[in-house]
Short mmCIF file of C-alpha atoms and ligand atoms in Angstrom, two decimals:
data_model
loop_
_atom_site.label_atom_id
_atom_site.label_comp_id
_atom_site.label_asym_id
_atom_site.label_seq_id
_atom_site.Cartn_x
_atom_site.Cartn_y
_atom_site.Cartn_z
CA MET A 1 44.29 -2.44 8.87
CA LYS A 2 43.15 -1.35 12.11
CA LYS A 3 39.60 -0.88 12.36
CA GLU A 4 37.37 1.66 14.26
CA THR A 5 35.93 0.51 17.61
CA GLY A 6 32.39 1.31 15.80
CA ASP A 7 33.12 -1.27 12.88
CA LEU A 8 33.97 -4.06 15.20
CA ILE A 9 30.99 -4.11 17.12
CA LEU A 10 27.61 -5.25 15.61
CA LYS A 11 25.30 -2.27 16.50
CA LYS A 12 21.76 -3.05 16.88
CA ASP A 13 19.14 -0.17 17.57
CA ASN A 14 15.47 1.12 16.80
CA GLY A 15 15.04 2.04 13.44
CA TYR A 16 12.86 5.17 14.18
CA LYS A 17 15.99 6.51 16.03
CA GLY A 18 17.20 9.57 13.99
CA LEU A 19 14.77 8.58 11.04
CA LYS A 20 14.17 11.51 8.47
CA ALA A 21 10.99 12.95 8.35
CA ASP A 22 10.25 11.64 4.54
CA LYS A 23 11.28 8.20 5.29
CA ASN A 24 9.06 8.26 8.47
CA LYS A 25 6.25 9.48 5.95
CA LYS A 26 6.82 6.79 3.44
CA ILE A 27 6.58 3.91 6.25
CA PHE A 28 3.32 5.26 7.69
CA ASP A 29 1.79 5.83 4.37
CA PHE A 30 2.83 2.08 3.34
CA ALA A 31 1.11 0.89 6.58
CA VAL A 32 -2.14 2.41 5.53
CA GLY A 33 -2.25 0.21 2.18
CA TYR A 34 -1.36 -2.61 4.30
CA LYS A 35 -4.19 -2.14 6.79
CA LYS A 36 -6.89 -1.81 4.20
CA PHE A 37 -5.24 -5.31 2.57
CA LEU A 38 -5.57 -7.04 5.69
CA ASP A 39 -9.10 -6.10 6.31
CA VAL A 40 -10.09 -7.59 3.11
CA ALA A 41 -7.77 -10.44 2.83
CA ARG A 42 -9.25 -12.59 5.59
CA THR A 43 -8.92 -16.01 4.15
CA ASP A 44 -6.69 -17.90 1.92
CA ARG A 45 -9.12 -17.43 -1.03
CA GLU A 46 -9.78 -13.62 -0.35
CA THR A 47 -6.09 -13.11 -0.46
CA ILE A 48 -5.70 -14.73 -3.73
CA GLU A 49 -8.86 -12.61 -4.83
CA GLN A 50 -6.92 -9.39 -3.61
CA LEU A 51 -3.56 -10.23 -5.30
CA ILE A 52 -5.25 -10.67 -8.57
CA LYS A 53 -6.94 -7.33 -8.45
CA MET A 54 -3.63 -5.82 -7.41
CA ALA A 55 -1.69 -7.68 -10.04
CA GLU A 56 -4.08 -6.97 -12.88
CA LYS A 57 -4.13 -2.99 -11.90
CA GLN A 58 -0.34 -3.27 -12.22
CA GLY A 59 -0.85 -4.70 -15.96
CA TYR A 60 -0.28 -8.22 -15.11
CA VAL A 61 -2.40 -10.66 -17.00
CA ASP A 62 -3.57 -14.30 -16.46
CA ILE A 63 -1.46 -16.72 -18.17
CA LYS A 64 -3.93 -18.03 -20.12
CA LYS A 65 -4.01 -14.70 -21.82
CA VAL A 66 -0.27 -14.19 -22.55
CA LYS A 67 0.34 -13.49 -26.20
CA ARG A 68 3.26 -14.87 -28.02
CA SER A 69 5.10 -13.85 -31.18
CA SER A 70 7.92 -15.54 -33.04
CA LYS A 71 10.27 -13.76 -30.85
CA GLY A 72 8.91 -15.03 -27.84
CA VAL A 73 6.52 -13.90 -25.12
CA ILE A 74 4.90 -10.39 -25.66
CA ASN A 75 3.44 -10.20 -22.17
CA ASP A 76 6.21 -10.59 -19.79
CA LYS A 77 4.32 -9.95 -16.59
CA PHE A 78 1.67 -12.54 -15.79
CA TYR A 79 0.22 -14.44 -12.94
CA ILE A 80 -0.66 -18.34 -12.79
CA VAL A 81 -3.58 -19.05 -10.21
CA ASN A 82 -3.85 -22.67 -8.70
CA ARG A 83 -7.50 -23.70 -7.54
CA ASN A 84 -8.37 -20.15 -6.29
CA LYS A 85 -5.90 -20.77 -3.04
CA SER A 86 -2.35 -20.15 -4.33
CA MET A 87 -0.70 -18.40 -7.18
CA ALA A 88 2.49 -17.21 -8.50
CA ILE A 89 3.28 -13.78 -10.08
CA VAL A 90 5.90 -13.56 -12.81
CA ASN A 91 8.20 -10.88 -13.92
CA ILE A 92 10.28 -12.14 -16.94
CA GLY A 93 13.91 -10.85 -16.60
CA LYS A 94 16.62 -10.22 -19.19
CA ARG A 95 18.31 -13.53 -18.79
CA PRO A 96 17.02 -16.77 -19.66
CA LEU A 97 15.13 -18.70 -16.77
CA THR A 98 17.99 -21.32 -16.96
CA ASP A 99 20.15 -18.58 -15.23
CA GLY A 100 17.97 -18.85 -12.14
CA ALA A 101 14.96 -16.72 -10.83
CA HIS A 102 14.82 -14.94 -8.06
CA VAL A 103 11.95 -16.16 -5.97
CA LEU A 104 9.78 -14.94 -3.05
CA LEU A 105 7.63 -17.21 -1.19
CA SER A 106 4.95 -16.21 1.42
CA HIS A 107 1.68 -18.07 2.70
CA VAL A 108 -1.88 -16.98 2.27
CA ASP A 109 -3.19 -19.12 4.98
CA SER A 110 -3.37 -18.01 8.64
CA PRO A 111 -4.76 -20.01 11.84
CA ARG A 112 -8.44 -20.07 11.92
CA ILE A 113 -11.62 -22.06 13.03
CA ASP A 114 -12.78 -24.23 10.20
CA ILE A 115 -16.60 -25.48 10.15
CA LYS A 116 -16.86 -29.17 9.99
CA ALA A 117 -18.70 -31.12 7.29
CA MET A 118 -21.87 -31.66 9.37
CA PRO A 119 -21.64 -28.42 11.38
CA LEU A 120 -25.22 -27.34 12.49
CA TYR A 121 -26.95 -28.93 15.73
CA GLU A 122 -29.13 -27.52 18.34
CA GLU A 123 -28.67 -27.98 22.11
CA GLY A 124 -29.99 -26.00 24.96
CA GLY A 125 -32.26 -23.79 22.80
CA LEU A 126 -29.14 -22.43 20.78
CA GLY A 127 -27.83 -23.09 17.52
CA PHE A 128 -24.06 -24.06 17.03
CA PHE A 129 -21.53 -25.11 14.46
CA LYS A 130 -19.21 -27.88 15.09
CA THR A 131 -15.67 -26.51 14.12
CA HIS A 132 -12.16 -27.84 13.94
CA TYR A 133 -9.43 -25.49 14.42
CA TYR A 134 -6.77 -24.76 11.65
CA GLY A 135 -3.37 -24.38 12.47
CA GLY A 136 -0.90 -24.23 15.68
CA ILE A 137 -3.34 -21.92 18.15
CA LYS A 138 -3.62 -21.39 21.85
CA LYS A 139 -7.44 -22.26 21.70
CA PHE A 140 -8.52 -20.35 24.77
CA GLN A 141 -7.43 -17.18 22.81
CA TRP A 142 -9.97 -17.70 20.28
CA ILE A 143 -13.07 -17.46 22.43
CA SER A 144 -15.55 -14.89 23.66
CA CYS A 145 -14.91 -12.47 20.88
CA PRO A 146 -16.79 -11.86 17.88
CA MET A 147 -15.80 -14.09 14.54
CA SER A 148 -16.92 -13.64 11.05
CA LEU A 149 -17.82 -16.34 8.49
CA HIS A 150 -16.01 -16.44 5.31
CA GLY A 151 -15.80 -19.23 2.67
CA VAL A 152 -17.63 -20.76 -0.14
CA VAL A 153 -20.56 -22.90 -0.51
CA ILE A 154 -21.50 -24.90 -3.62
CA LEU A 155 -25.06 -25.42 -4.38
CA LYS A 156 -26.72 -28.38 -6.06
CA GLY A 157 -26.02 -27.63 -9.77
CA GLY A 158 -22.61 -25.96 -9.29
CA LYS A 159 -23.46 -22.54 -8.25
CA LYS A 160 -20.98 -21.15 -6.02
CA VAL A 161 -21.94 -18.80 -3.28
CA ASN A 162 -19.32 -16.72 -1.56
CA ILE A 163 -19.88 -15.93 1.97
CA THR A 164 -18.55 -12.85 3.98
CA LEU A 165 -20.59 -12.36 6.98
CA GLY A 166 -19.69 -10.41 10.09
CA ASP A 167 -16.78 -8.07 9.43
CA SER A 168 -18.86 -4.88 9.19
CA ILE A 169 -20.51 -3.77 12.55
CA ASP A 170 -23.67 -3.69 10.84
CA GLU A 171 -23.78 -7.48 10.12
CA PRO A 172 -24.13 -10.15 12.53
CA ALA A 173 -21.00 -12.06 13.66
CA PHE A 174 -20.55 -15.28 15.48
CA MET A 175 -19.16 -16.12 18.86
CA LEU A 176 -17.33 -19.20 20.58
CA PRO A 177 -18.73 -18.80 23.92
CA ASP A 178 -16.57 -19.53 27.33
CA LEU A 179 -17.75 -20.13 30.88
CA ALA A 180 -17.81 -17.39 33.42
CA ILE A 181 -15.08 -17.65 36.03
CA HIS A 182 -17.80 -17.91 38.48
CA VAL A 183 -18.55 -21.32 37.38
CA SER A 184 -15.41 -22.74 35.73
CA GLY A 185 -12.98 -22.78 38.56
CA LYS A 186 -13.07 -26.65 39.08
CA LEU A 187 -13.60 -27.62 35.48
CA GLN A 188 -11.18 -25.59 33.53
CA GLY A 189 -9.01 -24.44 36.63
CA GLU A 190 -7.61 -27.82 36.81
CA ARG A 191 -6.87 -28.50 33.17
CA LYS A 192 -3.54 -28.10 31.53
CA TYR A 193 -3.01 -24.63 29.87
CA ASN A 194 -3.84 -25.71 26.07
CA GLU A 195 -6.88 -27.74 27.32
CA VAL A 196 -8.56 -25.00 29.10
CA ILE A 197 -10.79 -24.99 26.19
CA LYS A 198 -10.63 -28.25 24.39
CA GLY A 199 -11.06 -28.78 20.46
CA GLU A 200 -14.49 -29.95 20.63
CA GLU A 201 -15.58 -27.36 22.87
CA LEU A 202 -15.02 -24.66 20.05
CA ASN A 203 -18.60 -24.55 19.10
CA LEU A 204 -19.61 -21.50 17.33
CA LEU A 205 -22.82 -19.93 18.24
CA VAL A 206 -25.01 -19.21 15.20
CA GLY A 207 -28.58 -18.44 16.35
CA SER A 208 -31.24 -18.67 19.07
CA ILE A 209 -34.50 -17.96 17.68
CA PRO A 210 -36.76 -21.09 17.11
CA ALA A 211 -38.50 -21.26 13.73
CA GLU A 212 -42.67 -20.93 13.86
CA ALA A 213 -43.48 -24.41 13.13
CA ASP A 214 -45.69 -27.54 14.44
CA GLU A 215 -45.40 -27.65 18.30
CA LYS A 216 -44.09 -31.16 17.88
CA ALA A 217 -41.29 -30.02 15.53
CA LYS A 218 -37.72 -30.89 17.04
CA ASP A 219 -34.98 -28.32 16.86
CA LYS A 220 -36.84 -25.29 15.99
CA VAL A 221 -33.62 -23.14 16.51
CA LYS A 222 -31.62 -25.40 13.95
CA LEU A 223 -34.62 -25.30 11.46
CA ASN A 224 -34.76 -21.31 11.77
CA ILE A 225 -31.10 -21.05 10.84
CA LEU A 226 -31.42 -23.36 7.82
CA GLN A 227 -34.54 -21.19 6.80
CA ILE A 228 -32.39 -18.08 7.11
CA LEU A 229 -29.49 -19.65 5.06
CA ASN A 230 -31.85 -20.82 2.43
CA LYS A 231 -33.55 -17.55 2.16
CA LYS A 232 -30.13 -15.48 1.79
CA TYR A 233 -27.95 -17.98 0.02
CA GLY A 234 -30.29 -20.86 -1.37
CA ILE A 235 -28.32 -23.33 0.80
CA VAL A 236 -29.85 -26.21 2.14
CA GLU A 237 -27.96 -28.53 4.83
CA LYS A 238 -26.56 -31.00 2.49
CA ASP A 239 -24.53 -28.20 0.73
CA LEU A 240 -22.70 -27.56 3.90
CA ILE A 241 -20.90 -30.86 3.73
CA SER A 242 -18.86 -29.76 0.80
CA ALA A 243 -18.62 -26.28 2.10
CA GLU A 244 -15.57 -24.32 2.80
CA LEU A 245 -16.19 -22.08 5.66
CA SER A 246 -14.11 -20.56 8.30
CA ALA A 247 -14.49 -18.29 11.26
CA VAL A 248 -12.00 -15.61 11.48
CA PRO A 249 -11.50 -12.73 14.35
CA ALA A 250 -14.10 -10.30 13.29
CA MET A 251 -11.79 -7.15 14.06
CA ARG A 252 -10.42 -4.07 12.05
CA THR A 253 -6.68 -3.81 11.48
CA GLN A 254 -5.72 -0.67 13.75
CA ASP A 255 -2.64 1.34 14.82
CA ILE A 256 -1.18 0.76 18.31
CA GLY A 257 0.72 2.91 20.77
CA PHE A 258 0.36 6.49 21.37
CA ASP A 259 2.86 6.95 18.66
CA ALA A 260 0.84 4.73 16.22
CA SER A 261 4.23 2.88 15.47
CA MET A 262 2.90 -0.58 15.28
CA ILE A 263 -0.33 -2.56 13.72
CA ALA A 264 -2.53 -4.91 15.51
CA GLY A 265 -4.46 -7.14 13.03
CA TYR A 266 -5.72 -10.71 12.36
CA GLY A 267 -3.10 -12.58 10.01
CA HIS A 268 -0.08 -10.59 9.99
CA ASP A 269 1.63 -14.11 9.69
CA ASP A 270 1.97 -14.39 6.60
CA ARG A 271 -0.12 -11.72 5.09
CA ALA A 272 2.40 -9.04 6.10
CA CYS A 273 4.89 -10.97 3.70
CA VAL A 274 2.33 -11.50 1.06
CA TYR A 275 1.59 -7.55 0.73
CA THR A 276 5.29 -6.72 0.98
CA THR A 277 6.65 -9.36 -1.45
CA ALA A 278 3.75 -8.66 -3.86
CA LEU A 279 4.47 -4.86 -3.79
CA ALA A 280 8.15 -5.65 -4.26
CA ALA A 281 7.45 -7.93 -7.35
CA PHE A 282 5.32 -5.17 -8.82
CA GLU A 283 8.12 -2.40 -8.22
CA ALA A 284 10.99 -4.78 -9.70
CA LYS A 285 10.41 -3.31 -13.28
CA LYS A 286 12.55 -5.17 -15.49
CA PRO A 287 14.64 -7.23 -13.50
CA GLU A 288 17.81 -8.96 -14.82
CA TYR A 289 16.62 -12.16 -13.22
CA THR A 290 13.08 -13.58 -13.79
CA THR A 291 11.25 -12.88 -10.51
CA ILE A 292 8.61 -15.32 -9.27
CA ALA A 293 6.57 -14.40 -6.04
CA TYR A 294 4.63 -17.47 -4.97
CA PHE A 295 1.57 -17.13 -2.64
CA LEU A 296 0.99 -20.47 -1.43
CA ASP A 297 -1.79 -22.14 0.96
CA ARG A 298 -1.34 -24.57 4.07
CA GLU A 299 1.74 -23.37 5.44
CA GLU A 300 0.09 -23.59 8.72
CA ILE A 301 -0.71 -27.18 8.73
CA ASN A 302 2.95 -28.36 7.32
CA SER A 303 2.44 -27.61 3.73
CA ALA A 304 0.41 -30.70 2.85
CA GLY A 305 -2.04 -30.31 -0.11
CA ASN A 306 -2.16 -29.40 -3.83
CA THR A 307 -2.00 -25.59 -2.85
CA SER A 308 1.00 -25.84 -0.67
CA ALA A 309 4.74 -25.60 -1.05
CA THR A 310 4.98 -29.21 -1.40
CA SER A 311 2.82 -29.09 -4.49
CA LEU A 312 4.30 -29.70 -7.67
CA PHE A 313 2.59 -26.29 -8.91
CA VAL A 314 6.18 -24.79 -7.67
CA SER A 315 7.59 -26.64 -10.83
CA ASP A 316 4.82 -25.99 -13.07
CA VAL A 317 5.30 -22.34 -12.83
CA TYR A 318 8.94 -22.63 -13.90
CA GLU A 319 7.75 -25.41 -16.62
CA ASN A 320 5.11 -22.70 -18.14
CA ILE A 321 8.10 -20.09 -18.41
CA LEU A 322 10.55 -22.34 -19.85
CA ALA A 323 7.91 -23.51 -22.37
CA PHE A 324 7.46 -20.02 -23.48
CA GLU A 325 11.40 -19.83 -24.39
CA ASP A 326 11.35 -23.34 -26.21
CA GLU A 327 9.60 -26.37 -25.53
CA ASN A 328 12.56 -28.79 -25.76
CA GLY A 329 14.39 -30.25 -23.20
CA LEU A 330 12.19 -29.06 -20.60
CA TYR A 331 13.21 -31.49 -17.88
CA HIS A 332 16.92 -30.63 -18.13
CA ARG A 333 16.21 -26.94 -18.53
CA LEU A 334 13.64 -26.90 -15.27
CA ARG A 335 16.37 -28.64 -12.99
CA LYS A 336 19.07 -26.02 -14.24
CA ALA A 337 16.52 -23.30 -13.59
CA GLN A 338 15.71 -24.45 -10.14
CA SER A 339 18.99 -25.22 -9.02
CA ASN A 340 20.32 -21.69 -10.09
CA SER A 341 17.49 -20.13 -8.50
CA LYS A 342 17.91 -17.81 -5.24
CA ALA A 343 14.97 -18.00 -3.04
CA ILE A 344 13.65 -16.07 0.06
CA SER A 345 11.03 -17.79 2.37
CA ALA A 346 9.31 -14.58 3.38
CA ASP A 347 7.75 -15.27 6.84
CA THR A 348 7.22 -13.62 10.26
CA THR A 349 8.81 -14.72 13.40
CA GLU A 350 8.17 -13.86 17.23
CA ALA A 351 9.56 -10.71 18.43
CA TYR A 352 11.25 -10.26 21.80
CA ASN A 353 8.48 -9.77 24.24
CA PRO A 354 10.26 -8.15 27.70
CA THR A 355 7.22 -9.50 29.92
CA TRP A 356 8.12 -13.21 29.14
CA LYS A 357 11.98 -12.75 28.39
CA ALA A 358 12.59 -16.15 30.03
CA VAL A 359 11.69 -17.87 26.80
CA PHE A 360 14.10 -16.08 24.37
CA ASP A 361 17.77 -16.21 24.05
CA THR A 362 18.14 -12.57 24.36
CA HIS A 363 21.46 -12.39 22.15
CA ASN A 364 19.65 -13.77 19.24
CA VAL A 365 15.86 -12.79 19.26
CA PRO A 366 14.62 -10.10 16.86
CA HIS A 367 13.17 -7.02 18.30
CA ILE A 368 10.41 -4.65 17.20
CA ASN A 369 11.53 -1.64 15.12
CA CYS A 370 15.15 -3.29 14.52
CA GLY A 371 14.23 -3.95 10.90
CA VAL A 372 13.63 -6.94 8.78
CA THR A 373 14.74 -10.38 10.43
CA ILE A 374 16.92 -12.66 8.91
CA CYS A 375 16.84 -16.13 10.04
CA LYS A 376 19.84 -18.40 8.98
CA PHE A 377 17.98 -21.60 10.02
CA THR A 378 14.89 -22.68 11.53
CA GLY A 379 13.96 -26.05 13.02
CA ALA A 380 14.04 -27.08 16.73
CA GLY A 381 15.91 -29.45 18.99
CA GLY A 382 19.44 -29.99 17.32
CA LYS A 383 18.25 -27.97 14.28
CA ARG A 384 15.93 -30.96 13.31
CA GLU A 385 14.20 -30.52 10.14
CA SER A 386 15.49 -27.33 9.35
CA SER A 387 16.97 -25.85 6.20
CA GLU A 388 19.88 -23.65 6.47
CA ALA A 389 21.08 -20.92 4.38
CA SER A 390 25.03 -21.36 3.26
CA SER A 391 27.46 -18.43 4.70
CA GLU A 392 27.88 -17.54 1.21
CA PHE A 393 24.21 -16.80 0.56
CA MET A 394 23.48 -15.07 3.59
CA ALA A 395 26.84 -12.96 3.66
CA ALA A 396 26.00 -11.74 -0.01
CA LEU A 397 22.64 -10.79 1.07
CA ILE A 398 23.52 -8.85 4.16
CA GLU A 399 26.07 -7.02 1.87
CA LEU A 400 23.16 -6.03 -0.39
CA PHE A 401 21.05 -4.73 2.30
CA ASP A 402 23.76 -2.89 3.96
CA LYS A 403 24.60 -1.49 0.52
CA SER A 404 21.08 -0.51 0.05
CA CYS A 405 20.94 0.97 3.64
CA ILE A 406 18.00 -1.50 4.59
CA LYS A 407 17.69 -2.15 8.17
CA TRP A 408 18.06 -5.68 9.06
CA GLN A 409 18.70 -7.90 12.23
CA ALA A 410 19.51 -11.65 12.84
CA GLY A 411 16.92 -13.50 15.06
CA GLU A 412 15.75 -16.92 16.02
CA LEU A 413 12.62 -18.42 17.20
CA GLY A 414 13.01 -18.84 21.12
CA LYS A 415 15.51 -20.78 23.05
CA VAL A 416 17.41 -24.07 21.91
CA ASP A 417 15.25 -26.88 23.28
CA GLU A 418 12.27 -24.69 24.08
CA GLY A 419 11.33 -22.80 21.28
CA GLY A 420 11.29 -23.61 17.40
CA GLY A 421 9.12 -23.94 14.19
CA ASN A 422 9.72 -24.32 10.57
CA THR A 423 8.75 -22.68 7.28
CA VAL A 424 8.70 -23.59 3.61
CA ALA A 425 12.27 -22.86 3.25
CA ARG A 426 13.01 -26.57 3.22
CA TYR A 427 10.70 -27.38 0.75
CA LEU A 428 12.37 -24.77 -1.55
CA ALA A 429 15.72 -26.29 -0.45
CA SER A 430 14.68 -29.55 -1.97
CA TYR A 431 14.71 -28.16 -5.52
CA ASN A 432 18.42 -27.38 -4.89
CA MET A 433 17.90 -23.68 -4.59
CA ASP A 434 19.72 -21.24 -2.05
CA VAL A 435 16.87 -20.30 0.45
CA ILE A 436 16.62 -18.32 3.38
CA ASP A 437 14.09 -17.10 5.76
CA ILE A 438 13.51 -13.31 5.77
CA GLY A 439 10.64 -11.35 7.21
CA PRO A 440 9.25 -9.14 9.83
CA ALA A 441 9.08 -10.06 13.57
CA CYS A 442 5.69 -10.10 15.03
CA MET A 443 4.47 -10.29 18.70
CA SER A 444 1.82 -12.83 19.71
CA LEU A 445 2.02 -15.03 16.75
CA HIS A 446 -0.78 -17.20 15.99
CA SER A 447 -3.31 -15.23 18.28
CA PRO A 448 -6.58 -13.61 16.85
CA THR A 449 -4.56 -10.52 16.99
CA GLU A 450 -1.03 -10.29 16.06
CA LEU A 451 1.14 -7.17 16.17
CA ILE A 452 3.84 -5.60 13.88
CA SER A 453 5.89 -2.59 13.76
CA LYS A 454 5.43 -0.16 10.85
CA PHE A 455 9.07 0.04 10.62
CA ASP A 456 9.65 -3.73 10.27
CA LEU A 457 6.90 -3.96 7.77
CA TYR A 458 8.65 -1.40 5.44
CA SER A 459 12.17 -2.94 5.88
CA SER A 460 10.68 -6.26 4.79
CA TYR A 461 9.31 -4.67 1.68
CA GLU A 462 12.76 -2.93 1.06
CA ALA A 463 14.74 -6.38 1.48
CA TYR A 464 12.44 -8.10 -0.94
CA LEU A 465 12.71 -5.48 -3.68
CA ALA A 466 16.48 -5.08 -3.18
CA PHE A 467 16.93 -8.95 -3.67
CA LEU A 468 14.37 -8.81 -6.85
CA ASN A 469 16.48 -6.15 -8.27
CA PHE A 470 19.92 -7.43 -7.61
CA LYS A 471 21.80 -7.53 -11.00
CA GLY A 472 24.84 -9.20 -9.93
CA GLU A 473 26.03 -12.86 -9.42
CA PHE A 474 25.76 -14.37 -5.99
CA ASN A 475 29.11 -16.27 -6.65
CA LEU A 476 28.22 -18.97 -4.43
ZN1 ZN B 1 4.26 -17.88 8.83
#
C-alpha cells in the first residue's frame, strides 16, 4: 500500500504547537504541584518522607499494617520503606504476580555536598565544615551561592534530630566561598576546568563570631558554633561523626521564560521522575498487572549500597507480595515474576543546548518541549556497560504511546566517544526483565539549578501511566 509522505517521515516538533487550552492548563497545573514537591524534597530522606505522606493520602498503607483474610490480602495498595532512604509503592493487579509486574524505578538522590565525619574547624577567624561532594558535579558551579543544610544527627542515647536549615529567607544559610577574579588569575586560571575548584577546597562557611571565653582559649569561633548547635539541637562535636548532613542549593523552584514554559530547580534529576512515577502509580487504579514503583537511592554514585538499585531490596519487595499469595515455592515464583516483568528506568537525560551544539549528535538528541524521551540504550564508548531494550519491547511501547496520543522522542546522551552515562536499567535487566530508559530531558544536568520543560514533565507522567495501565500482552 502506498503511504502518504507524512507517514513516511518521522516528525518532531514543539509540543506546545497547536496545544488545546484545556491540555495547556493541565500541564501548567501539574507543574504547580511538582514545584511544591521539589521545594520540600531536598534530600533522599526528605523525598521518601514526602512520598509516604502522598501515598497515605491516596489510601496506601505501610506493609506492616496490611490486613489479610483467607482469600488473600485485604489492602491491595501498600508501600514498603527501606532504611528511610528508599521505598516501593505497590498496587496489586488483577493477575498473579508470576505473570510479571509493571515496574517503574526512579532515584531519590541528587548531586550534593556531603559533610565529612569530622567537619568543624576554624581558620583565619572563620568556622568551616569540611565536605566531600556526592555525585558527578562540576565543582566550580556549586560555590558562591547560598546552601541549606539537611540531614539527621543521632544524639547520645539514640535521639534522632532532623536538621533543615537555610531554605527559608528568614533562616541563615551557608556558603562555599570562592576567590575574587582580582586575585585568582594565576592560581585558578592555570588549572584544568574541573580543578578550578578542587574537592578539598569545597569548605562550607558556617560561622564567624567568637565565643565569649577565656582570653587564652583557642578556636573561639568553632566553640561558639558548637555552643549554638548544642543549644538549638543538643548536639556535641562527637555526634557529628555519625551524622548524615548535606549542603544543597538554597534556592526556590521557579518558572523560567517570559512564557513560563520551563522550570528551574535543584534536583530535577531525578525527582522529576520520582514525582511523575508516584503520581502515575496513584492514578493507575486497579491495574491488570501488579505495579511496583521503586524509589531508590545512591544512583548518582553508581548504585552502591543497601538502599540502591543493586540492593536485594528490589527482590524483597517481590517476595513480600508473593508471600501474600502463597508461602510455597517462593524462589521459583520470584524468578518467574521477575523475568515476566516489564520495567521503565525513569531517569532524566540532557537536552539539546544550541549554545554548545558541538557536543550533541543533532540527529539523536532530545529537545526541550518535544515530549518524553525514550532512550534505547545508555552507556558510552562502544555501548560499554549499557543495558539495551529489545526492538520488540521498545516498539510495543512506542505503539502504546502513539495510541494514547503521548508525545515522545528518541534521544541519546551526547556524541559517540564524547558523551554517555549510565542508569539503573542494567541492574533491572540483571533480573531478566525487559527494561528501557524513559524520562524527561533536562538542561544543565547535575548543576545546582537544572532546567526542565513543563510539557516534557507532563508527557513523562502520561507515558508512565499508560505503561502501568497497559492491559495487553507485550508478546516479546
Ligand atoms: Zn538521574
